[in-house]
Amino acid sequence: MIDGIHFMPVREKDKIFLGRGSPAEDLHLVSAEGSVLFDAQGRRYVDFVMGWCVGNLGWGHQDIREAIRRSKSPAYVHPSLFYEPWVELAELLATITPGELKKSFRATGGTEAIEIAMQIAMTATKRRKFISIEGSYHGNSIGAMSIGASEYRTQYANLLPGCHKIKPPLDAKAANRVEKLLKSRGIAAFIMEPIICNLAVTIPDTAFTTRVQELCREYGTLLIIDEVATGFGRTGKMFGAEHVNLDPDIMCLAKAITGGYAPMGATIVTDKVARAIEQEFSFYSTYGWHPLSVDAALANIRYLVTHKEELLRHVIEMSAYFEARLSEMKFRVPVTIRMKGLAIGVEVEEPGYAAKIQEKCLQAGLLFSVENDVLKLFPALTVEQKIAQEGLDILEACL
Ligand SMILES: Cc1ncc(COP(=O)(O)O)c(C=O)c1O
């Protein structure tokens, strides 16, 4: 025990004991309910981050909380055993994901789900190269960083050789550049988010996605769709791939899969891919699909499925409300608003301005995220009109 440490405020202890890349935001969270957070002084904040696409059903969701509280699941199940809830969850994922996706591999989060997808693609195609979108983000492992933005954490990124990045705009011309690369027949997989939340909520042209889909089939390259952020209703459809006509061979899921109650990731593949890697591929993750995570995921996804129509209708209505309000706001510089459902990006044309607005809003009781010069808003799918209004009023007042 270090003398005096017991009585230090959390902010000072945090500095000593927690490894962080950048300083914490000035909010000491103690509880959360719906779309609202409370800090240690009892101050209330409207949450337009929701853990960055994690708490899609709002914090403290009754069904998920009850499922965990009442859980009679074993403390732990070794990955090599049979366990019925694993099969139930995998079957549920196969039912709700688009196209022919069927077999799930168990992961602890998004990065691991991406790693599994990359390894599966390498095994299935006996190739080692990848194509991705320049500036995107797929996780923090060395593999995931190699297919992510070239400029991100450059001392570790780009270590995997043969990762090609396609620069937006993602249109027919960009699809031609993809074709040139695919012709080498050395590309294991093409990977992208269907709506690129990590790139200012970029929405690719269907001319791009449809062509890339065809080209991948033609040249024997697998299509990996990363739905870690877009999955489970975020964009107004259950999965973002449904907006842009994508029928993936592999899909990666995490974040909102448990609604934030427990860690989990999943990599789901088609029967065809599963057959191609039989006997050759195995993946072991000690905590992949921990029983409590599975309880949370089952309760969360069952709620989403049962209430899908009204939830997605609400997302579309709220999306229109956010769009109307944001487009009327008087930002001091020109802005570009990009949004699909409740994945919202507002790009401001002045370096540093987005961060200033963010800081002011936090003091005034509104939380959203900022990356580069983009304000990112990811409200809960269940956000009530009056909370949305409260948050947007704060934003407007802070401009
Ligand atoms: C699109 C996308 N893929 C993968 C990841 C990595 O997920 P995790 O943080 O669960 O490892 C993220 C995280 O933000 C993400 O947004």
Tab-separated table of C-alpha atoms and ligand atoms in Angstrom:
chain	number	residue	atom	x	y	z
A	1	MET	CA	0.000	0.000	0.000
A	2	ILE	CA	1.297	3.422	-0.920
A	3	ASP	CA	0.934	5.973	1.913
A	4	GLY	CA	-1.886	8.472	1.515
A	5	ILE	CA	-3.173	6.904	-1.716
A	6	HIS	CA	-6.395	5.816	-0.020
A	7	PHE	CA	-7.589	9.371	0.414
A	8	MET	CA	-6.674	10.743	-2.975
A	9	PRO	CA	-9.443	11.960	-5.283
A	10	VAL	CA	-10.218	9.660	-8.188
A	11	ARG	CA	-8.697	12.046	-10.749
A	12	GLU	CA	-5.274	11.901	-9.089
A	13	LYS	CA	-5.354	8.139	-8.489
A	14	ASP	CA	-6.397	7.634	-12.108
A	15	LYS	CA	-3.248	9.440	-13.235
A	16	ILE	CA	-1.066	7.178	-11.114
A	17	PHE	CA	-2.630	3.795	-11.763
A	18	LEU	CA	-4.401	3.860	-15.130
A	19	GLY	CA	-2.609	3.631	-18.440
A	20	ARG	CA	-4.297	5.924	-20.954
A	21	GLY	CA	-3.327	7.284	-24.372
A	22	SER	CA	-4.878	10.671	-23.735
A	23	PRO	CA	-6.228	12.370	-20.613
A	24	ALA	CA	-9.685	11.327	-19.393
A	25	GLU	CA	-12.666	13.525	-20.186
A	26	ASP	CA	-13.766	15.586	-17.227
A	27	LEU	CA	-16.677	13.401	-16.127
A	28	HIS	CA	-16.596	11.130	-13.072
A	29	LEU	CA	-19.395	8.711	-13.912
A	30	VAL	CA	-21.311	7.001	-11.136
A	31	SER	CA	-24.580	5.915	-12.747
A	32	ALA	CA	-26.533	5.848	-15.986
A	33	GLU	CA	-30.175	5.433	-16.910
A	34	GLY	CA	-31.660	5.463	-20.418
A	35	SER	CA	-29.852	8.264	-22.286
A	36	VAL	CA	-28.684	10.116	-19.189
A	37	LEU	CA	-25.481	9.886	-17.143
A	38	PHE	CA	-24.893	11.122	-13.589
A	39	ASP	CA	-21.550	12.205	-12.168
A	40	ALA	CA	-20.210	12.064	-8.613
A	41	GLN	CA	-21.791	15.443	-7.798
A	42	GLY	CA	-25.172	14.238	-9.050
A	43	ARG	CA	-24.929	16.362	-12.209
A	44	ARG	CA	-26.910	15.096	-15.172
A	45	TYR	CA	-25.551	14.688	-18.720
A	46	VAL	CA	-27.374	13.803	-21.932
A	47	ASP	CA	-25.465	10.945	-23.517
A	48	PHE	CA	-25.045	11.111	-27.313
A	49	VAL	CA	-22.112	8.680	-27.228
A	50	MET	CA	-23.726	5.630	-25.637
A	51	GLY	CA	-20.300	4.097	-25.129
A	52	TRP	CA	-19.674	4.699	-28.868
A	53	CYS	CA	-22.409	2.484	-30.367
A	54	VAL	CA	-22.559	0.118	-27.377
A	55	GLY	CA	-25.706	0.972	-25.379
A	56	ASN	CA	-28.132	0.897	-28.297
A	57	LEU	CA	-31.150	0.150	-26.089
A	58	GLY	CA	-30.227	2.772	-23.496
A	59	TRP	CA	-28.500	2.236	-20.171
A	60	GLY	CA	-30.117	0.076	-17.510
A	61	HIS	CA	-32.336	-1.852	-19.883
A	62	GLN	CA	-34.786	-3.900	-17.823
A	63	ASP	CA	-34.604	-7.149	-19.856
A	64	ILE	CA	-30.815	-7.304	-19.933
A	65	ARG	CA	-30.450	-6.328	-16.285
A	66	GLU	CA	-32.960	-9.001	-15.240
A	67	ALA	CA	-31.313	-11.667	-17.400
A	68	ILE	CA	-28.025	-11.071	-15.634
A	69	ARG	CA	-29.555	-10.797	-12.167
A	70	ARG	CA	-31.517	-14.040	-12.565
A	71	SER	CA	-28.785	-15.908	-14.370
A	72	LYS	CA	-28.200	-19.474	-13.209
A	73	SER	CA	-25.440	-19.992	-15.731
A	74	PRO	CA	-22.245	-21.730	-14.659
A	75	ALA	CA	-19.457	-19.371	-13.585
A	76	TYR	CA	-17.425	-20.435	-16.595
A	77	VAL	CA	-17.545	-22.927	-19.447
A	78	HIS	CA	-14.365	-24.132	-21.125
A	79	PRO	CA	-14.471	-23.352	-24.870
A	80	SER	CA	-14.082	-27.015	-25.856
A	81	LEU	CA	-17.296	-28.160	-24.093
A	82	PHE	CA	-20.916	-28.203	-25.315
A	83	TYR	CA	-22.994	-25.364	-23.881
A	84	GLU	CA	-26.557	-24.837	-25.021
A	85	PRO	CA	-26.736	-20.990	-24.760
A	86	TRP	CA	-23.747	-20.755	-27.155
A	87	VAL	CA	-25.723	-22.654	-29.762
A	88	GLU	CA	-28.849	-20.581	-29.069
A	89	LEU	CA	-26.932	-17.355	-29.563
A	90	ALA	CA	-25.141	-18.583	-32.680
A	91	GLU	CA	-28.460	-19.716	-34.175
A	92	LEU	CA	-30.028	-16.351	-33.343
A	93	LEU	CA	-27.147	-14.506	-35.044
A	94	ALA	CA	-27.491	-16.732	-38.115
A	95	THR	CA	-31.208	-15.857	-38.237
A	96	ILE	CA	-30.847	-12.073	-37.995
A	97	THR	CA	-27.700	-11.421	-40.062
A	98	PRO	CA	-28.081	-10.858	-43.818
A	99	GLY	CA	-27.431	-13.370	-46.614
A	100	GLU	CA	-25.960	-16.780	-45.969
A	101	LEU	CA	-24.043	-16.076	-42.753
A	102	LYS	CA	-24.327	-19.057	-40.467
A	103	LYS	CA	-21.422	-20.169	-38.289
A	104	SER	CA	-20.136	-18.009	-35.422
A	105	PHE	CA	-16.688	-17.918	-33.875
A	106	ARG	CA	-16.563	-16.713	-30.259
A	107	ALA	CA	-14.603	-13.590	-29.373
A	108	THR	CA	-14.298	-11.162	-26.477
A	109	GLY	CA	-14.615	-7.930	-28.473
A	110	GLY	CA	-14.373	-6.174	-31.813
A	111	THR	CA	-10.608	-6.344	-32.316
A	112	GLU	CA	-10.567	-10.078	-31.693
A	113	ALA	CA	-13.533	-10.552	-34.041
A	114	ILE	CA	-11.531	-8.746	-36.752
A	115	GLU	CA	-8.424	-10.843	-36.086
A	116	ILE	CA	-10.485	-14.006	-36.416
A	117	ALA	CA	-11.970	-12.725	-39.685
A	118	MET	CA	-8.524	-11.932	-41.109
A	119	GLN	CA	-7.137	-15.327	-40.113
A	120	ILE	CA	-10.166	-17.114	-41.553
A	121	ALA	CA	-9.786	-15.214	-44.836
A	122	MET	CA	-6.084	-16.136	-45.028
A	123	THR	CA	-6.866	-19.784	-44.296
A	124	ALA	CA	-9.776	-20.046	-46.722
A	125	THR	CA	-8.036	-18.355	-49.669
A	126	LYS	CA	-4.409	-19.342	-48.931
A	127	ARG	CA	-3.604	-15.668	-49.599
A	128	ARG	CA	-2.115	-13.081	-47.234
A	129	LYS	CA	-3.062	-9.631	-48.507
A	130	PHE	CA	-5.966	-7.315	-47.696
A	131	ILE	CA	-7.739	-4.278	-49.090
A	132	SER	CA	-9.430	-1.789	-46.780
A	133	ILE	CA	-10.549	1.823	-46.749
A	134	GLU	CA	-7.921	4.474	-46.008
A	135	GLY	CA	-8.572	6.269	-42.728
A	136	SER	CA	-10.786	3.584	-41.243
A	137	TYR	CA	-10.463	1.813	-37.885
A	138	HIS	CA	-10.948	-1.888	-37.185
A	139	GLY	CA	-9.323	-2.316	-33.779
A	140	ASN	CA	-6.105	-2.097	-31.858
A	141	SER	CA	-4.159	-5.279	-32.561
A	142	ILE	CA	-1.238	-5.153	-34.946
A	143	GLY	CA	-3.286	-7.018	-37.579
A	144	ALA	CA	-6.302	-4.719	-37.210
A	145	MET	CA	-4.080	-1.617	-37.275
A	146	SER	CA	-2.451	-2.831	-40.485
A	147	ILE	CA	-5.807	-2.646	-42.272
A	148	GLY	CA	-6.739	0.603	-40.477
A	149	ALA	CA	-5.697	4.186	-41.156
A	150	SER	CA	-2.081	4.450	-42.381
A	151	GLU	CA	-1.548	7.488	-40.154
A	152	TYR	CA	-2.797	5.886	-36.933
A	153	ARG	CA	-0.198	4.783	-34.343
A	154	THR	CA	2.340	4.400	-37.103
A	155	GLN	CA	4.934	2.633	-34.941
A	156	TYR	CA	2.696	-0.480	-34.884
A	157	ALA	CA	0.444	-0.033	-37.890
A	158	ASN	CA	1.335	-1.315	-41.341
A	159	LEU	CA	3.441	-4.178	-39.957
A	160	LEU	CA	1.427	-6.750	-41.871
A	161	PRO	CA	2.733	-6.581	-45.439
A	162	GLY	CA	0.407	-6.300	-48.418
A	163	CYS	CA	-2.389	-4.164	-46.953
A	164	HIS	CA	-3.772	-1.835	-49.601
A	165	LYS	CA	-5.949	1.151	-48.699
A	166	ILE	CA	-8.589	2.681	-50.971
A	167	LYS	CA	-8.980	6.430	-50.526
A	168	PRO	CA	-12.506	7.878	-50.454
A	169	PRO	CA	-14.644	9.021	-52.218
A	170	LEU	CA	-15.999	5.506	-52.509
A	171	ASP	CA	-17.517	5.659	-55.979
A	172	ALA	CA	-17.261	3.845	-59.311
A	173	LYS	CA	-13.688	5.145	-59.845
A	174	ALA	CA	-12.622	3.768	-56.473
A	175	ALA	CA	-14.143	0.407	-57.482
A	176	ASN	CA	-11.856	0.432	-60.549
A	177	ARG	CA	-8.861	0.843	-58.262
A	178	VAL	CA	-10.087	-2.137	-56.240
A	179	GLU	CA	-10.316	-4.205	-59.434
A	180	LYS	CA	-6.708	-3.444	-60.383
A	181	LEU	CA	-5.568	-4.812	-57.028
A	182	LEU	CA	-7.863	-7.838	-57.097
A	183	LYS	CA	-6.556	-8.888	-60.516
A	184	SER	CA	-3.328	-10.049	-58.884
A	185	ARG	CA	-5.423	-12.811	-57.232
A	186	GLY	CA	-3.324	-12.370	-54.103
A	187	ILE	CA	-5.933	-10.596	-51.961
A	188	ALA	CA	-7.459	-12.696	-49.187
A	189	ALA	CA	-10.194	-10.227	-48.242
A	190	PHE	CA	-11.658	-6.823	-48.818
A	191	ILE	CA	-12.801	-5.315	-45.521
A	192	MET	CA	-14.920	-2.289	-44.714
A	193	GLU	CA	-17.588	-0.894	-42.433
A	194	PRO	CA	-20.814	-0.661	-44.475
A	195	ILE	CA	-21.422	2.872	-43.193
A	196	ILE	CA	-18.029	4.086	-42.046
A	197	CYS	CA	-18.643	5.402	-38.526
A	198	ASN	CA	-14.906	5.715	-37.979
A	199	LEU	CA	-14.494	7.934	-41.011
A	200	ALA	CA	-16.859	10.822	-40.318
A	201	VAL	CA	-19.869	8.538	-40.998
A	202	THR	CA	-18.953	8.086	-44.668
A	203	ILE	CA	-21.679	6.480	-46.744
A	204	PRO	CA	-20.235	4.635	-49.769
A	205	ASP	CA	-22.021	4.829	-53.140
A	206	THR	CA	-23.933	1.660	-53.944
A	207	ALA	CA	-22.088	1.867	-57.302
A	208	PHE	CA	-18.957	1.157	-55.230
A	209	THR	CA	-20.343	-1.507	-52.909
A	210	THR	CA	-22.239	-3.432	-55.594
A	211	ARG	CA	-19.200	-3.499	-57.882
A	212	VAL	CA	-16.818	-4.465	-55.066
A	213	GLN	CA	-19.151	-7.298	-54.125
A	214	GLU	CA	-19.127	-8.595	-57.738
A	215	LEU	CA	-15.382	-8.145	-58.097
A	216	CYS	CA	-14.653	-10.033	-54.876
A	217	ARG	CA	-16.701	-12.977	-56.167
A	218	GLU	CA	-14.982	-12.818	-59.555
A	219	TYR	CA	-11.438	-12.808	-58.176
A	220	GLY	CA	-11.905	-15.227	-55.276
A	221	THR	CA	-11.492	-12.554	-52.569
A	222	LEU	CA	-13.651	-12.733	-49.454
A	223	LEU	CA	-15.783	-9.801	-48.380
A	224	ILE	CA	-15.515	-8.990	-44.667
A	225	ILE	CA	-18.044	-6.518	-43.342
A	226	ASP	CA	-17.199	-4.903	-40.022
A	227	GLU	CA	-20.490	-4.254	-38.206
A	228	VAL	CA	-18.842	-3.719	-34.831
A	229	ALA	CA	-20.192	-0.146	-34.695
A	230	THR	CA	-23.064	-0.264	-37.208
A	231	GLY	CA	-24.658	-3.528	-36.067
A	232	PHE	CA	-27.877	-3.978	-34.106
A	233	GLY	CA	-29.993	-1.119	-35.423
A	234	ARG	CA	-27.591	1.824	-35.267
A	235	THR	CA	-28.153	2.921	-38.889
A	236	GLY	CA	-31.910	2.305	-39.017
A	237	LYS	CA	-31.574	-1.286	-40.249
A	238	MET	CA	-30.546	-4.227	-38.116
A	239	PHE	CA	-27.189	-4.251	-39.990
A	240	GLY	CA	-25.570	-1.509	-42.059
A	241	ALA	CA	-24.831	-3.955	-44.916
A	242	GLU	CA	-28.562	-3.934	-45.692
A	243	HIS	CA	-28.342	-0.279	-46.836
A	244	VAL	CA	-25.641	-0.813	-49.432
A	245	ASN	CA	-26.524	-4.211	-50.961
A	246	LEU	CA	-23.683	-6.096	-49.355
A	247	ASP	CA	-23.843	-9.832	-48.914
A	248	PRO	CA	-20.722	-10.592	-46.882
A	249	ASP	CA	-18.777	-13.833	-46.614
A	250	ILE	CA	-17.704	-12.837	-43.100
A	251	MET	CA	-19.221	-10.353	-40.662
A	252	CYS	CA	-17.707	-9.017	-37.433
A	253	LEU	CA	-19.892	-8.058	-34.483
A	254	ALA	CA	-19.244	-6.650	-30.998
A	255	LYS	CA	-20.169	-3.443	-29.075
A	256	ALA	CA	-24.012	-3.388	-29.059
A	257	ILE	CA	-24.220	-7.209	-29.118
A	258	THR	CA	-24.690	-7.203	-25.317
A	259	GLY	CA	-25.951	-3.621	-24.977
A	260	GLY	CA	-22.905	-2.824	-22.874
A	261	TYR	CA	-23.456	-5.278	-20.047
A	262	ALA	CA	-20.596	-7.632	-20.778
A	263	PRO	CA	-17.779	-7.980	-23.281
A	264	MET	CA	-18.340	-9.998	-26.433
A	265	GLY	CA	-17.377	-10.260	-30.083
A	266	ALA	CA	-18.461	-12.602	-32.860
A	267	THR	CA	-17.206	-13.469	-36.315
A	268	ILE	CA	-19.907	-15.067	-38.396
A	269	VAL	CA	-19.132	-16.805	-41.706
A	270	THR	CA	-21.102	-18.467	-44.485
A	271	ASP	CA	-21.326	-22.248	-44.817
A	272	LYS	CA	-19.062	-22.023	-47.845
A	273	VAL	CA	-16.310	-20.252	-45.881
A	274	ALA	CA	-16.806	-22.609	-42.936
A	275	ARG	CA	-16.319	-25.598	-45.241
A	276	ALA	CA	-13.189	-24.058	-46.773
A	277	ILE	CA	-11.472	-23.802	-43.393
A	278	GLU	CA	-12.668	-27.060	-41.831
A	279	GLN	CA	-9.795	-28.960	-40.175
A	280	GLU	CA	-7.416	-26.094	-40.902
A	281	PHE	CA	-8.627	-23.278	-38.681
A	282	SER	CA	-9.092	-23.104	-34.964
A	283	PHE	CA	-9.342	-20.169	-32.643
A	284	TYR	CA	-9.185	-20.252	-28.898
A	285	SER	CA	-10.255	-17.406	-26.624
A	286	THR	CA	-10.465	-18.143	-22.890
A	287	TYR	CA	-13.216	-15.608	-22.228
A	288	GLY	CA	-14.866	-15.712	-25.659
A	289	TRP	CA	-18.651	-15.845	-25.075
A	290	HIS	CA	-18.447	-16.012	-21.284
A	291	PRO	CA	-21.786	-17.338	-19.884
A	292	LEU	CA	-22.794	-13.942	-18.432
A	293	SER	CA	-22.015	-12.211	-21.724
A	294	VAL	CA	-24.176	-14.788	-23.481
A	295	ASP	CA	-27.068	-14.164	-21.045
A	296	ALA	CA	-26.794	-10.435	-21.765
A	297	ALA	CA	-26.518	-10.921	-25.543
A	298	LEU	CA	-29.516	-13.266	-25.694
A	299	ALA	CA	-31.715	-10.873	-23.694
A	300	ASN	CA	-30.513	-7.887	-25.730
A	301	ILE	CA	-30.931	-9.467	-29.164
A	302	ARG	CA	-34.276	-11.074	-28.304
A	303	TYR	CA	-35.572	-7.659	-27.268
A	304	LEU	CA	-34.211	-6.116	-30.488
A	305	VAL	CA	-35.844	-8.814	-32.607
A	306	THR	CA	-39.214	-8.663	-30.822
A	307	HIS	CA	-39.374	-4.865	-31.013
A	308	LYS	CA	-37.516	-4.459	-34.298
A	309	GLU	CA	-40.234	-2.664	-36.236
A	310	GLU	CA	-41.055	-0.026	-33.647
A	311	LEU	CA	-37.394	0.459	-32.700
A	312	LEU	CA	-36.250	0.997	-36.273
A	313	ARG	CA	-39.242	3.252	-36.967
A	314	HIS	CA	-38.226	5.337	-33.967
A	315	VAL	CA	-34.618	5.484	-35.239
A	316	ILE	CA	-35.844	6.836	-38.594
A	317	GLU	CA	-38.076	9.423	-36.880
A	318	MET	CA	-35.342	10.553	-34.502
A	319	SER	CA	-32.843	10.609	-37.365
A	320	ALA	CA	-35.086	13.059	-39.235
A	321	TYR	CA	-35.371	15.173	-36.077
A	322	PHE	CA	-31.573	15.293	-35.584
A	323	GLU	CA	-31.075	16.134	-39.251
A	324	ALA	CA	-33.611	18.980	-39.160
A	325	ARG	CA	-32.179	20.465	-35.980
A	326	LEU	CA	-28.513	20.099	-36.963
A	327	SER	CA	-29.011	21.581	-40.413
A	328	GLU	CA	-30.657	24.672	-38.893
A	329	MET	CA	-27.910	25.292	-36.332
A	330	LYS	CA	-25.655	28.280	-36.796
A	331	PHE	CA	-22.138	26.802	-36.689
A	332	ARG	CA	-19.503	29.513	-37.045
A	333	VAL	CA	-17.986	27.774	-40.106
A	334	PRO	CA	-19.513	25.674	-42.905
A	335	VAL	CA	-20.340	22.097	-41.880
A	336	THR	CA	-21.107	18.837	-43.673
A	337	ILE	CA	-23.643	16.584	-42.017
A	338	ARG	CA	-23.448	12.878	-42.801
A	339	MET	CA	-25.875	10.483	-41.223
A	340	LYS	CA	-27.597	7.145	-41.530
A	341	GLY	CA	-30.157	6.441	-38.856
A	342	LEU	CA	-28.584	7.441	-35.556
A	343	ALA	CA	-24.987	7.323	-36.776
A	344	ILE	CA	-24.365	11.046	-37.153
A	345	GLY	CA	-21.222	12.937	-38.182
A	346	VAL	CA	-20.921	16.716	-38.413
A	347	GLU	CA	-17.688	17.778	-40.055
A	348	VAL	CA	-16.682	21.361	-39.284
A	349	GLU	CA	-14.321	23.287	-41.522
A	350	GLU	CA	-12.077	24.743	-38.840
A	351	PRO	CA	-9.352	22.809	-37.050
A	352	GLY	CA	-9.898	22.660	-33.288
A	353	TYR	CA	-13.463	24.062	-33.410
A	354	ALA	CA	-15.140	20.653	-32.853
A	355	ALA	CA	-13.075	20.026	-29.707
A	356	LYS	CA	-13.959	23.483	-28.354
A	357	ILE	CA	-17.668	22.856	-28.837
A	358	GLN	CA	-17.272	19.462	-27.183
A	359	GLU	CA	-15.615	20.948	-24.107
A	360	LYS	CA	-18.286	23.604	-23.714
A	361	CYS	CA	-21.082	21.062	-24.165
A	362	LEU	CA	-19.606	18.769	-21.535
A	363	GLN	CA	-19.655	21.610	-19.014
A	364	ALA	CA	-23.249	22.330	-20.006
A	365	GLY	CA	-24.332	18.670	-19.623
A	366	LEU	CA	-24.030	17.046	-23.056
A	367	LEU	CA	-21.685	14.277	-24.100
A	368	PHE	CA	-20.687	13.458	-27.691
A	369	SER	CA	-17.446	12.364	-29.276
A	370	VAL	CA	-15.006	14.228	-31.515
A	371	GLU	CA	-12.522	12.734	-33.918
A	372	ASN	CA	-10.388	15.027	-36.020
A	373	ASP	CA	-12.801	17.813	-36.961
A	374	VAL	CA	-15.938	15.723	-36.785
A	375	LEU	CA	-18.583	15.817	-34.070
A	376	LYS	CA	-19.966	12.305	-33.745
A	377	LEU	CA	-23.367	11.677	-32.248
A	378	PHE	CA	-24.525	8.146	-31.520
A	379	PRO	CA	-27.687	8.516	-29.429
A	380	ALA	CA	-29.525	5.448	-28.105
A	381	LEU	CA	-31.985	3.887	-30.547
A	382	THR	CA	-34.536	4.442	-27.793
A	383	VAL	CA	-33.695	8.108	-27.197
A	384	GLU	CA	-36.845	10.009	-26.263
A	385	GLN	CA	-37.784	13.111	-28.229
A	386	LYS	CA	-37.532	15.321	-25.143
A	387	ILE	CA	-34.023	14.076	-24.303
A	388	ALA	CA	-32.929	14.488	-27.919
A	389	GLN	CA	-34.301	18.031	-27.804
A	390	GLU	CA	-32.542	18.746	-24.508
A	391	GLY	CA	-29.200	17.565	-25.904
A	392	LEU	CA	-29.588	19.439	-29.177
A	393	ASP	CA	-30.620	22.614	-27.321
A	394	ILE	CA	-27.389	22.387	-25.301
A	395	LEU	CA	-25.368	21.895	-28.489
A	396	GLU	CA	-27.049	24.870	-30.152
A	397	ALA	CA	-26.497	27.082	-27.136
A	398	CYS	CA	-22.771	26.118	-27.030
A	399	LEU	CA	-22.022	27.039	-30.637
B	1	LIG	C1	-15.671	-0.518	-36.722
B	1	LIG	C2	-14.893	-1.025	-35.558
B	1	LIG	N1	-14.273	-2.210	-35.656
B	1	LIG	C3	-13.581	-2.729	-34.621
B	1	LIG	C4	-13.458	-2.046	-33.438
B	1	LIG	C5	-12.686	-2.636	-32.293
B	1	LIG	O1	-13.579	-3.063	-31.307
B	1	LIG	P1	-13.113	-3.251	-29.781
B	1	LIG	O2	-12.848	-1.888	-29.231
B	1	LIG	O3	-14.281	-3.949	-29.148
B	1	LIG	O4	-11.904	-4.121	-29.824
B	1	LIG	C6	-14.082	-0.798	-33.297
B	1	LIG	C7	-13.968	-0.034	-32.029
B	1	LIG	O5	-14.268	1.127	-31.935
B	1	LIG	C8	-14.830	-0.275	-34.378
B	1	LIG	O6	-15.457	0.910	-34.295
